[in-house]
Amino acid sequence: MVDHARNAAAFVSDIERTRWHDQALWFVRQKRDRAARSVPEWEKLRESAQKVKSHTLAHLGHYLERFEANARANGIDVRWAADGAALRRIVAEILKEHGAVRVVKSKSMLTEECGLNPHLQSLGIEVTDTDLGERIVQLAGDHPSHIVLPAIHMKKEDVAALFSKHLHTDPGNADAHYLTRAAREHLRQKFLEADAAITGVNFALAEEGGFVVCTNEGNADLGTALPNLHIACMGLEKVIPSAKQLGVFTRLLARSATGQAITTYTSHFMRPKPGGRLVVVIVDNGRSRLLKGRQAGALSCIRCGACMNTCPVYRRSGGHSYGTVVPGPIGSVLAGASDVEKFASLPFACSLCASCDNVCPVRIDLHARLCDEREEAIAVPDYAGKRAGLKMAAFLLRHPKLYEMLMGLARAVLPRLPRGLLYNRFNLWGREREMPIPAKKAFRELYRERRCRRR
């Protein structure tokens, strides 16, 4: 089982990094708030997005078939992948058909989820992530800790040391402009040498048979412009009815993600370029099962990362503490729905403050979803002690006299116990906290005394 608390402890042990991580993400959250307030109809946009997503998920089969038929009519090759293994096989076969051995890839959390990079590399294919944040974590042999800001957990000094090792830059120069220029020169050569490009898909348009990719660096555009082969990997929940609804989502996406009015590049792919081949691989990988369950609403997510930027737990524990490709509140819901036993600790990492609900552009009730996850997670064998504690608490609360007697005993005994007996390895709550000094009298006693005085 993923131990979120243990993983978070490793991140929190670096106090300076934790403070910086928290402040950096809160800065992005504040930018999101200013961008949202600049749009008077913001709440109407959220409501529209929620309705469009709910409608599409309710008729998902219809819209996917419409997308496939219209995409094929546009000359796009459409493939279906039931799971991550199928995606890896299909992409590898297409690359082999074209003799492609060098691939440039723009940011795609779906390919992270399906383990595409390691598979292609095991076949001798060079895969270069071209999003700057993703290239940083790739060079570090790491994984993204945030779906929009993959290297947010790394300081610029870390990047300077990394680039010095791989790109031969000055190790003492951590200037962001200097490092970015070095990355641009390094990636430019990769773009020129590439045999194929792989991208994700932000929105697929069923009626038009095309799709949209949103980036801020233009890496998807340059990557797909040079080689003749473009493979787009798309989760089946990415489809929307038509371009008429697209504006709702593009207005919400960038403002929610980074506080921008719109992503710098919003690229529409409607057909292969002349002489080229465009393939869309539609991936299920557990989404159909999720659609049938009570967490189906989580498929409305448009991957803006706003819930992570606002989450007090995520900001202070880092994305890697979740042990999932998609971390934070939405990641906890998705992970729990896929494997409740493995990710049972994640719903309990949530503070249930509901801040994620308030910023979600498609109004997913994330904290309610996490409450549902808790109901299932508490049944896993590792939580036998927690279940016993809850049963004991329920028993006491059903017997007020016994509760009152035990609380009186606790107020008398606790102040006299040796500290080592109270704060030990079994008291997880007390690792970072001091218990309050017990009151001399319970509220019930004070209440009875005041009532007697008034009489």
Coordinates of C-alpha atoms in Angstrom, one line a residue:
M1 CA 0.0 0.0 0.0
V2 CA 1.2 3.5 -0.8
D3 CA 2.1 5.1 2.5
H4 CA 1.3 8.8 1.9
A5 CA 2.3 9.9 5.4
R6 CA 5.7 8.2 5.2
N7 CA 6.3 9.6 1.7
A8 CA 5.2 13.1 2.8
A9 CA 7.6 12.9 5.8
A10 CA 10.5 12.6 3.4
F11 CA 9.4 15.7 1.5
V12 CA 8.6 17.7 4.7
S13 CA 12.0 17.0 6.2
D14 CA 13.4 19.6 3.9
I15 CA 11.8 22.6 5.5
E16 CA 13.0 25.2 3.1
R17 CA 11.8 23.1 0.1
T18 CA 8.4 22.6 1.7
R19 CA 8.0 26.3 2.3
W20 CA 9.1 27.2 -1.2
H21 CA 6.9 24.5 -2.8
D22 CA 3.9 25.7 -0.8
Q23 CA 4.4 29.4 -1.7
A24 CA 5.0 28.7 -5.4
L25 CA 1.8 26.8 -5.8
W26 CA -0.2 29.3 -3.7
F27 CA 1.1 32.0 -6.1
V28 CA -0.4 30.1 -9.0
R29 CA -3.6 29.7 -7.1
Q30 CA -3.8 33.5 -6.5
K31 CA -3.2 34.1 -10.2
R32 CA -6.1 31.7 -10.9
D33 CA -8.3 33.7 -8.6
R34 CA -7.5 37.0 -10.3
A35 CA -8.1 35.5 -13.8
A36 CA -11.4 34.0 -12.7
R37 CA -12.6 37.4 -11.2
S38 CA -11.8 39.1 -14.5
V39 CA -14.5 37.0 -16.2
P40 CA -18.0 38.1 -15.0
E41 CA -19.7 35.0 -16.3
W42 CA -17.1 32.7 -14.6
E43 CA -19.6 30.6 -12.6
K44 CA -21.9 30.3 -15.7
L45 CA -18.9 28.9 -17.6
R46 CA -18.2 26.4 -14.9
E47 CA -21.9 25.4 -14.9
S48 CA -21.8 25.0 -18.7
A49 CA -18.6 22.9 -18.6
Q50 CA -20.2 20.7 -16.0
K51 CA -23.3 20.2 -18.1
V52 CA -21.4 19.5 -21.3
K53 CA -19.1 16.9 -19.6
S54 CA -22.1 15.2 -17.8
H55 CA -24.0 15.0 -21.1
T56 CA -21.0 13.7 -23.0
L57 CA -20.2 11.0 -20.4
A58 CA -23.8 9.9 -20.4
H59 CA -23.6 9.4 -24.2
L60 CA -19.9 8.6 -24.5
G61 CA -20.3 5.7 -26.9
H62 CA -22.2 7.8 -29.3
Y63 CA -19.7 10.7 -29.3
L64 CA -16.7 8.4 -29.6
E65 CA -18.2 6.7 -32.6
R66 CA -19.0 10.1 -34.2
F67 CA -15.4 11.2 -33.6
E68 CA -14.0 8.0 -35.1
A69 CA -16.2 8.3 -38.2
N70 CA -15.5 12.0 -38.8
A71 CA -11.8 11.6 -38.1
R72 CA -11.5 8.8 -40.6
A73 CA -13.3 10.9 -43.1
N74 CA -10.6 13.6 -42.5
G75 CA -7.9 11.0 -43.3
I76 CA -6.9 10.4 -39.7
D77 CA -6.1 6.8 -38.7
V78 CA -8.0 5.9 -35.5
R79 CA -6.9 3.0 -33.3
W80 CA -8.4 1.7 -30.0
A81 CA -6.4 0.5 -27.0
A82 CA -8.1 -1.4 -24.2
D83 CA -5.3 -0.8 -21.8
G84 CA -1.7 0.5 -21.4
A85 CA -0.2 -2.6 -22.9
A86 CA -2.3 -2.2 -26.0
L87 CA -1.3 1.5 -26.3
R88 CA 2.4 0.5 -26.0
R89 CA 2.0 -2.2 -28.6
I90 CA 0.1 -0.1 -31.1
V91 CA 2.5 2.9 -30.9
A92 CA 5.6 0.6 -31.1
E93 CA 4.1 -1.1 -34.2
I94 CA 3.4 2.2 -36.0
L95 CA 6.9 3.5 -35.2
K96 CA 8.3 0.2 -36.6
E97 CA 6.3 0.5 -39.8
H98 CA 7.9 3.9 -40.4
G99 CA 11.4 2.9 -39.2
A100 CA 11.2 5.6 -36.6
V101 CA 14.0 5.4 -34.0
R102 CA 13.9 9.0 -32.6
V103 CA 10.7 10.4 -31.2
V104 CA 9.9 13.8 -29.7
K105 CA 7.0 13.8 -27.3
S106 CA 5.0 16.7 -25.9
K107 CA 3.4 16.5 -22.4
S108 CA 0.9 13.6 -22.0
M109 CA 0.0 12.3 -18.6
L110 CA -1.8 9.4 -20.4
T111 CA 1.5 8.1 -21.8
E112 CA 3.0 8.4 -18.3
E113 CA 0.0 6.4 -17.0
C114 CA 0.6 3.7 -19.6
G115 CA 4.4 3.6 -19.2
L116 CA 5.0 4.4 -22.9
N117 CA 8.5 6.0 -22.6
P118 CA 10.2 3.0 -20.8
H119 CA 8.6 0.6 -23.3
L120 CA 9.8 2.4 -26.4
Q121 CA 13.3 2.9 -24.9
S122 CA 13.5 -0.8 -24.2
L123 CA 13.0 -1.3 -27.9
G124 CA 15.9 1.0 -28.7
I125 CA 13.8 4.0 -29.6
E126 CA 15.0 7.4 -28.3
V127 CA 12.1 9.3 -26.7
T128 CA 12.7 13.0 -25.9
D129 CA 10.1 14.8 -23.7
T130 CA 10.1 18.3 -25.2
D131 CA 8.0 20.1 -22.5
L132 CA 10.7 21.9 -20.5
G133 CA 9.5 20.6 -17.1
E134 CA 9.1 17.1 -18.4
R135 CA 12.6 17.2 -20.0
I136 CA 14.0 18.2 -16.6
V137 CA 12.4 15.3 -14.8
Q138 CA 13.3 12.9 -17.7
L139 CA 17.0 13.9 -17.4
A140 CA 16.8 13.5 -13.7
G141 CA 15.4 10.0 -14.1
D142 CA 12.4 11.2 -12.2
H143 CA 8.6 11.5 -12.7
P144 CA 6.4 14.6 -12.9
S145 CA 5.1 15.7 -9.5
H146 CA 2.4 17.9 -11.0
I147 CA 0.3 17.5 -14.1
V148 CA 0.9 21.1 -15.3
L149 CA 4.2 21.9 -13.6
P150 CA 6.1 18.6 -13.8
A151 CA 9.3 19.9 -12.1
I152 CA 7.7 22.1 -9.5
H153 CA 9.4 20.1 -6.8
M154 CA 12.9 21.0 -8.1
K155 CA 14.7 24.2 -7.3
K156 CA 16.6 26.1 -10.1
E157 CA 19.8 25.1 -8.4
D158 CA 18.8 21.5 -8.8
V159 CA 18.2 22.2 -12.5
A160 CA 21.5 23.9 -12.9
A161 CA 23.4 20.9 -11.5
L162 CA 21.3 18.6 -13.7
F163 CA 21.9 20.6 -16.9
S164 CA 25.6 20.8 -16.0
K165 CA 25.8 17.0 -16.0
H166 CA 23.8 16.4 -19.2
L167 CA 24.0 19.6 -21.2
H168 CA 27.4 20.8 -20.0
T169 CA 26.3 24.2 -18.8
D170 CA 28.0 26.2 -16.0
P171 CA 27.1 24.4 -12.8
G172 CA 27.3 27.7 -10.8
N173 CA 24.8 29.5 -13.1
A174 CA 21.2 29.0 -11.9
D175 CA 19.8 31.9 -13.9
A176 CA 16.4 30.8 -15.4
H177 CA 17.0 32.5 -18.7
Y178 CA 20.4 30.9 -19.1
L179 CA 19.1 27.5 -18.3
T180 CA 16.1 27.9 -20.6
R181 CA 18.3 29.0 -23.5
A182 CA 20.5 25.9 -23.0
A183 CA 17.4 23.7 -23.0
R184 CA 16.1 25.3 -26.1
E185 CA 19.3 24.7 -28.0
H186 CA 19.4 21.1 -26.8
L187 CA 15.8 20.4 -27.7
R188 CA 16.0 22.2 -31.1
Q189 CA 18.5 19.5 -32.3
K190 CA 16.2 16.8 -31.0
F191 CA 13.3 18.3 -33.0
L192 CA 15.4 18.4 -36.2
E193 CA 16.5 14.8 -35.9
A194 CA 13.0 13.4 -34.9
D195 CA 11.4 10.7 -37.1
A196 CA 8.0 10.9 -35.3
A197 CA 6.1 13.1 -32.9
I198 CA 3.8 11.9 -30.0
T199 CA 1.4 14.3 -28.4
G200 CA -1.5 14.1 -26.0
V201 CA -5.0 15.4 -26.7
N202 CA -6.8 18.1 -24.6
F203 CA -10.1 18.0 -26.4
A204 CA -11.4 15.8 -29.2
L205 CA -14.2 17.2 -31.3
A206 CA -16.8 14.6 -32.2
E207 CA -18.6 16.5 -34.9
E208 CA -15.5 17.8 -36.7
G209 CA -13.4 14.7 -36.3
G210 CA -10.3 16.7 -35.1
F211 CA -8.6 17.5 -31.8
V212 CA -6.9 20.3 -29.9
V213 CA -3.6 20.3 -28.0
C214 CA -2.9 23.2 -25.6
T215 CA 0.7 24.1 -24.7
N216 CA 2.6 27.2 -23.5
E217 CA 5.9 26.3 -25.1
G218 CA 5.0 25.5 -28.7
N219 CA 6.8 22.2 -28.4
A220 CA 3.8 20.2 -29.7
D221 CA 3.6 22.4 -32.8
L222 CA 7.3 22.2 -33.6
G223 CA 7.4 18.5 -32.9
T224 CA 4.5 17.7 -35.2
A225 CA 5.5 20.2 -37.9
L226 CA 8.9 18.6 -38.8
P227 CA 8.4 14.7 -39.0
N228 CA 5.8 13.1 -41.2
L229 CA 4.4 10.9 -38.5
H230 CA 2.2 12.2 -35.7
I231 CA 0.7 9.9 -33.1
A232 CA -1.8 11.4 -30.7
C233 CA -2.7 9.4 -27.5
M234 CA -6.1 10.3 -26.1
G235 CA -8.1 9.1 -23.1
L236 CA -11.6 8.3 -24.2
E237 CA -13.0 10.9 -21.8
K238 CA -11.4 13.7 -23.8
V239 CA -14.2 13.9 -26.4
I240 CA -16.7 16.7 -26.4
P241 CA -19.6 17.1 -28.8
S242 CA -18.3 19.7 -31.2
A243 CA -16.2 22.9 -31.6
K244 CA -19.3 24.9 -30.4
Q245 CA -18.5 23.8 -26.8
L246 CA -14.7 24.2 -27.1
G247 CA -14.6 27.9 -26.1
V248 CA -16.1 27.0 -22.8
F249 CA -13.2 24.8 -21.9
T250 CA -10.4 26.8 -23.4
R251 CA -11.5 29.8 -21.4
L252 CA -11.6 27.7 -18.2
L253 CA -8.5 25.6 -18.8
A254 CA -5.6 28.1 -18.8
R255 CA -7.2 30.4 -16.2
S256 CA -7.7 27.5 -13.8
A257 CA -4.2 26.0 -14.5
T258 CA -1.9 29.0 -14.5
G259 CA -4.0 32.2 -14.4
Q260 CA -3.5 32.9 -18.0
A261 CA -6.4 34.1 -20.3
I262 CA -5.5 31.3 -22.7
T263 CA -2.7 28.9 -23.3
T264 CA 0.0 30.4 -25.6
Y265 CA -0.6 27.7 -28.2
T266 CA -4.0 26.2 -28.8
S267 CA -3.4 24.0 -31.9
H268 CA -6.1 22.3 -33.9
F269 CA -5.3 19.1 -35.8
M270 CA -8.0 18.3 -38.3
R271 CA -6.2 16.1 -40.8
P272 CA -2.7 14.8 -41.7
K273 CA -0.3 17.2 -43.2
P274 CA 0.4 16.7 -46.9
G275 CA 2.5 13.6 -47.3
G276 CA 2.2 12.8 -43.6
R277 CA 0.3 10.3 -41.4
L278 CA -1.8 11.2 -38.4
V279 CA -2.9 8.5 -36.0
V280 CA -5.1 8.9 -32.9
V281 CA -5.0 6.1 -30.4
I282 CA -8.1 6.2 -28.1
V283 CA -7.2 4.6 -24.8
D284 CA -9.6 3.0 -22.2
N285 CA -7.2 1.7 -19.5
G286 CA -9.9 1.4 -16.8
R287 CA -12.0 4.4 -17.8
S288 CA -15.0 2.3 -18.9
R289 CA -15.0 0.6 -15.5
L290 CA -14.8 4.0 -13.8
L291 CA -17.7 5.2 -15.9
K292 CA -19.9 2.5 -14.5
G293 CA -19.0 3.2 -10.9
R294 CA -20.0 6.0 -8.4
Q295 CA -16.8 7.9 -9.2
A296 CA -17.8 8.4 -12.9
G297 CA -17.9 12.2 -12.4
A298 CA -14.1 12.2 -12.0
L299 CA -13.9 11.5 -15.7
S300 CA -15.0 15.1 -16.3
C301 CA -11.6 16.3 -15.2
I302 CA -9.8 18.5 -17.8
R303 CA -6.4 18.2 -16.1
C304 CA -5.9 21.8 -15.2
G305 CA -4.2 21.0 -11.8
A306 CA -6.2 23.7 -10.0
C307 CA -7.1 21.3 -7.2
M308 CA -3.4 20.6 -6.6
N309 CA -2.5 24.3 -6.4
T310 CA -5.1 25.0 -3.8
C311 CA -4.8 21.8 -1.7
P312 CA -3.1 22.5 1.6
V313 CA -1.9 18.8 1.8
Y314 CA -0.5 18.6 -1.7
R315 CA 1.3 22.0 -1.4
R316 CA 3.0 20.8 1.8
S317 CA 3.7 17.2 0.9
G318 CA 4.6 17.3 -2.8
G319 CA 3.3 15.3 -5.7
H320 CA 5.5 12.2 -5.3
S321 CA 4.1 11.5 -1.9
Y322 CA 0.9 10.2 -3.6
G323 CA 2.7 7.5 -5.5
T324 CA 0.4 8.0 -8.5
V325 CA 0.9 9.5 -12.0
V326 CA -1.9 12.1 -11.3
P327 CA -1.4 13.3 -7.7
G328 CA -3.5 15.6 -5.5
P329 CA -7.2 15.5 -4.9
I330 CA -8.3 14.3 -8.4
G331 CA -5.4 11.8 -8.4
S332 CA -6.6 10.4 -5.0
V333 CA -10.1 9.8 -6.4
L334 CA -8.8 8.2 -9.7
A335 CA -6.2 6.1 -7.9
G336 CA -8.7 4.9 -5.3
A337 CA -11.2 4.0 -7.9
S338 CA -8.6 1.9 -9.8
D339 CA -7.1 0.1 -6.8
V340 CA -8.6 0.8 -3.5
E341 CA -6.2 -1.5 -1.5
K342 CA -3.0 0.0 -3.0
F343 CA -4.1 3.6 -2.6
A344 CA -6.1 3.3 0.6
S345 CA -4.1 6.0 2.4
L346 CA -4.8 8.7 -0.1
P347 CA -8.4 9.6 0.9
F348 CA -7.2 9.9 4.5
A349 CA -4.5 12.4 3.5
C350 CA -7.4 14.8 2.5
S351 CA -8.3 17.5 5.1
L352 CA -11.9 17.7 3.6
C353 CA -11.6 21.5 3.4
A354 CA -13.3 21.4 0.0
S355 CA -11.1 24.1 -1.4
C356 CA -10.6 21.8 -4.5
D357 CA -14.4 21.8 -5.1
N358 CA -14.4 25.6 -5.2
V359 CA -11.7 25.9 -7.9
C360 CA -12.6 22.9 -10.1
P361 CA -13.6 24.4 -13.5
V362 CA -16.0 21.5 -14.1
R363 CA -17.4 21.5 -10.6
I364 CA -16.3 18.0 -9.6
D365 CA -17.3 17.5 -5.9
L366 CA -13.9 16.1 -5.1
H367 CA -14.1 16.2 -1.3
A368 CA -17.4 14.2 -1.4
R369 CA -15.7 11.8 -3.8
L370 CA -12.9 11.4 -1.3
C371 CA -15.4 10.7 1.5
D372 CA -16.8 7.9 -0.6
E373 CA -13.3 6.6 -1.1
R374 CA -12.8 6.5 2.7
E375 CA -15.8 4.3 3.1
E376 CA -14.2 1.7 0.8
A377 CA -10.6 2.2 2.0
I378 CA -11.4 1.6 5.6
A379 CA -12.3 -2.0 4.7
V380 CA -8.7 -2.9 3.6
P381 CA -6.7 -5.2 6.0
D382 CA -4.1 -2.6 6.8
Y383 CA -6.7 -0.4 8.5
A384 CA -7.9 -3.1 11.0
G385 CA -6.7 -0.9 13.9
K386 CA -8.5 2.2 12.5
R387 CA -11.7 0.2 12.2
A388 CA -11.4 -1.1 15.7
G389 CA -10.9 2.5 17.0
L390 CA -13.9 3.7 15.1
K391 CA -16.1 0.9 16.5
M392 CA -14.9 1.8 20.0
A393 CA -15.7 5.4 19.4
A394 CA -19.1 4.6 18.1
F395 CA -19.8 2.4 21.1
L396 CA -18.8 5.1 23.5
L397 CA -20.9 7.7 21.7
R398 CA -23.9 5.5 22.0
H399 CA -23.4 5.2 25.8
P400 CA -23.1 8.8 27.2
K401 CA -22.7 7.8 30.9
L402 CA -19.8 5.5 30.1
Y403 CA -18.3 8.2 27.8
E404 CA -18.6 10.7 30.6
M405 CA -17.0 8.4 33.1
L406 CA -14.0 7.6 30.9
M407 CA -13.4 11.2 30.0
G408 CA -13.3 12.1 33.7
L409 CA -10.8 9.3 34.2
A410 CA -8.7 10.6 31.3
R411 CA -8.7 14.2 32.7
A412 CA -7.4 12.9 36.0
V413 CA -4.8 10.4 34.6
L414 CA -3.4 11.9 31.5
P415 CA -1.5 14.9 33.1
R416 CA 0.2 12.4 35.5
L417 CA 1.4 9.9 32.8
P418 CA 5.2 9.9 31.9
R419 CA 5.7 11.7 28.5
G420 CA 7.3 8.6 27.0
L421 CA 4.1 6.7 27.6
L422 CA 2.1 9.2 25.7
Y423 CA 4.4 10.1 22.9
N424 CA 5.8 6.9 21.3
R425 CA 5.9 5.2 18.0
F426 CA 2.3 4.0 18.4
N427 CA 0.9 7.6 18.8
L428 CA 1.1 8.8 15.1
W429 CA -1.0 11.8 16.0
G430 CA 1.5 13.0 18.5
R431 CA 4.5 12.9 16.2
E432 CA 4.3 16.5 15.3
R433 CA 1.7 17.7 17.8
E434 CA 1.3 18.2 21.5
M435 CA -1.9 17.1 23.2
P436 CA -3.8 20.0 24.8
I437 CA -3.8 20.2 28.6
P438 CA -7.0 18.5 29.7
A439 CA -9.6 20.9 31.2
K440 CA -10.2 20.5 35.0
K441 CA -13.9 20.2 34.4
A442 CA -15.9 18.8 31.5
F443 CA -18.4 21.0 29.6
R444 CA -21.2 19.0 31.1
E445 CA -20.0 19.7 34.7
L446 CA -19.7 23.4 33.9
Y447 CA -23.1 23.5 32.4
R448 CA -24.7 21.8 35.4
E449 CA -23.0 24.2 37.8
R450 CA -24.2 27.2 35.9
R451 CA -27.8 25.9 35.7
C452 CA -27.7 25.3 39.5
R453 CA -26.4 28.9 40.2
R454 CA -29.2 30.4 38.1
R455 CA -31.8 28.5 40.1

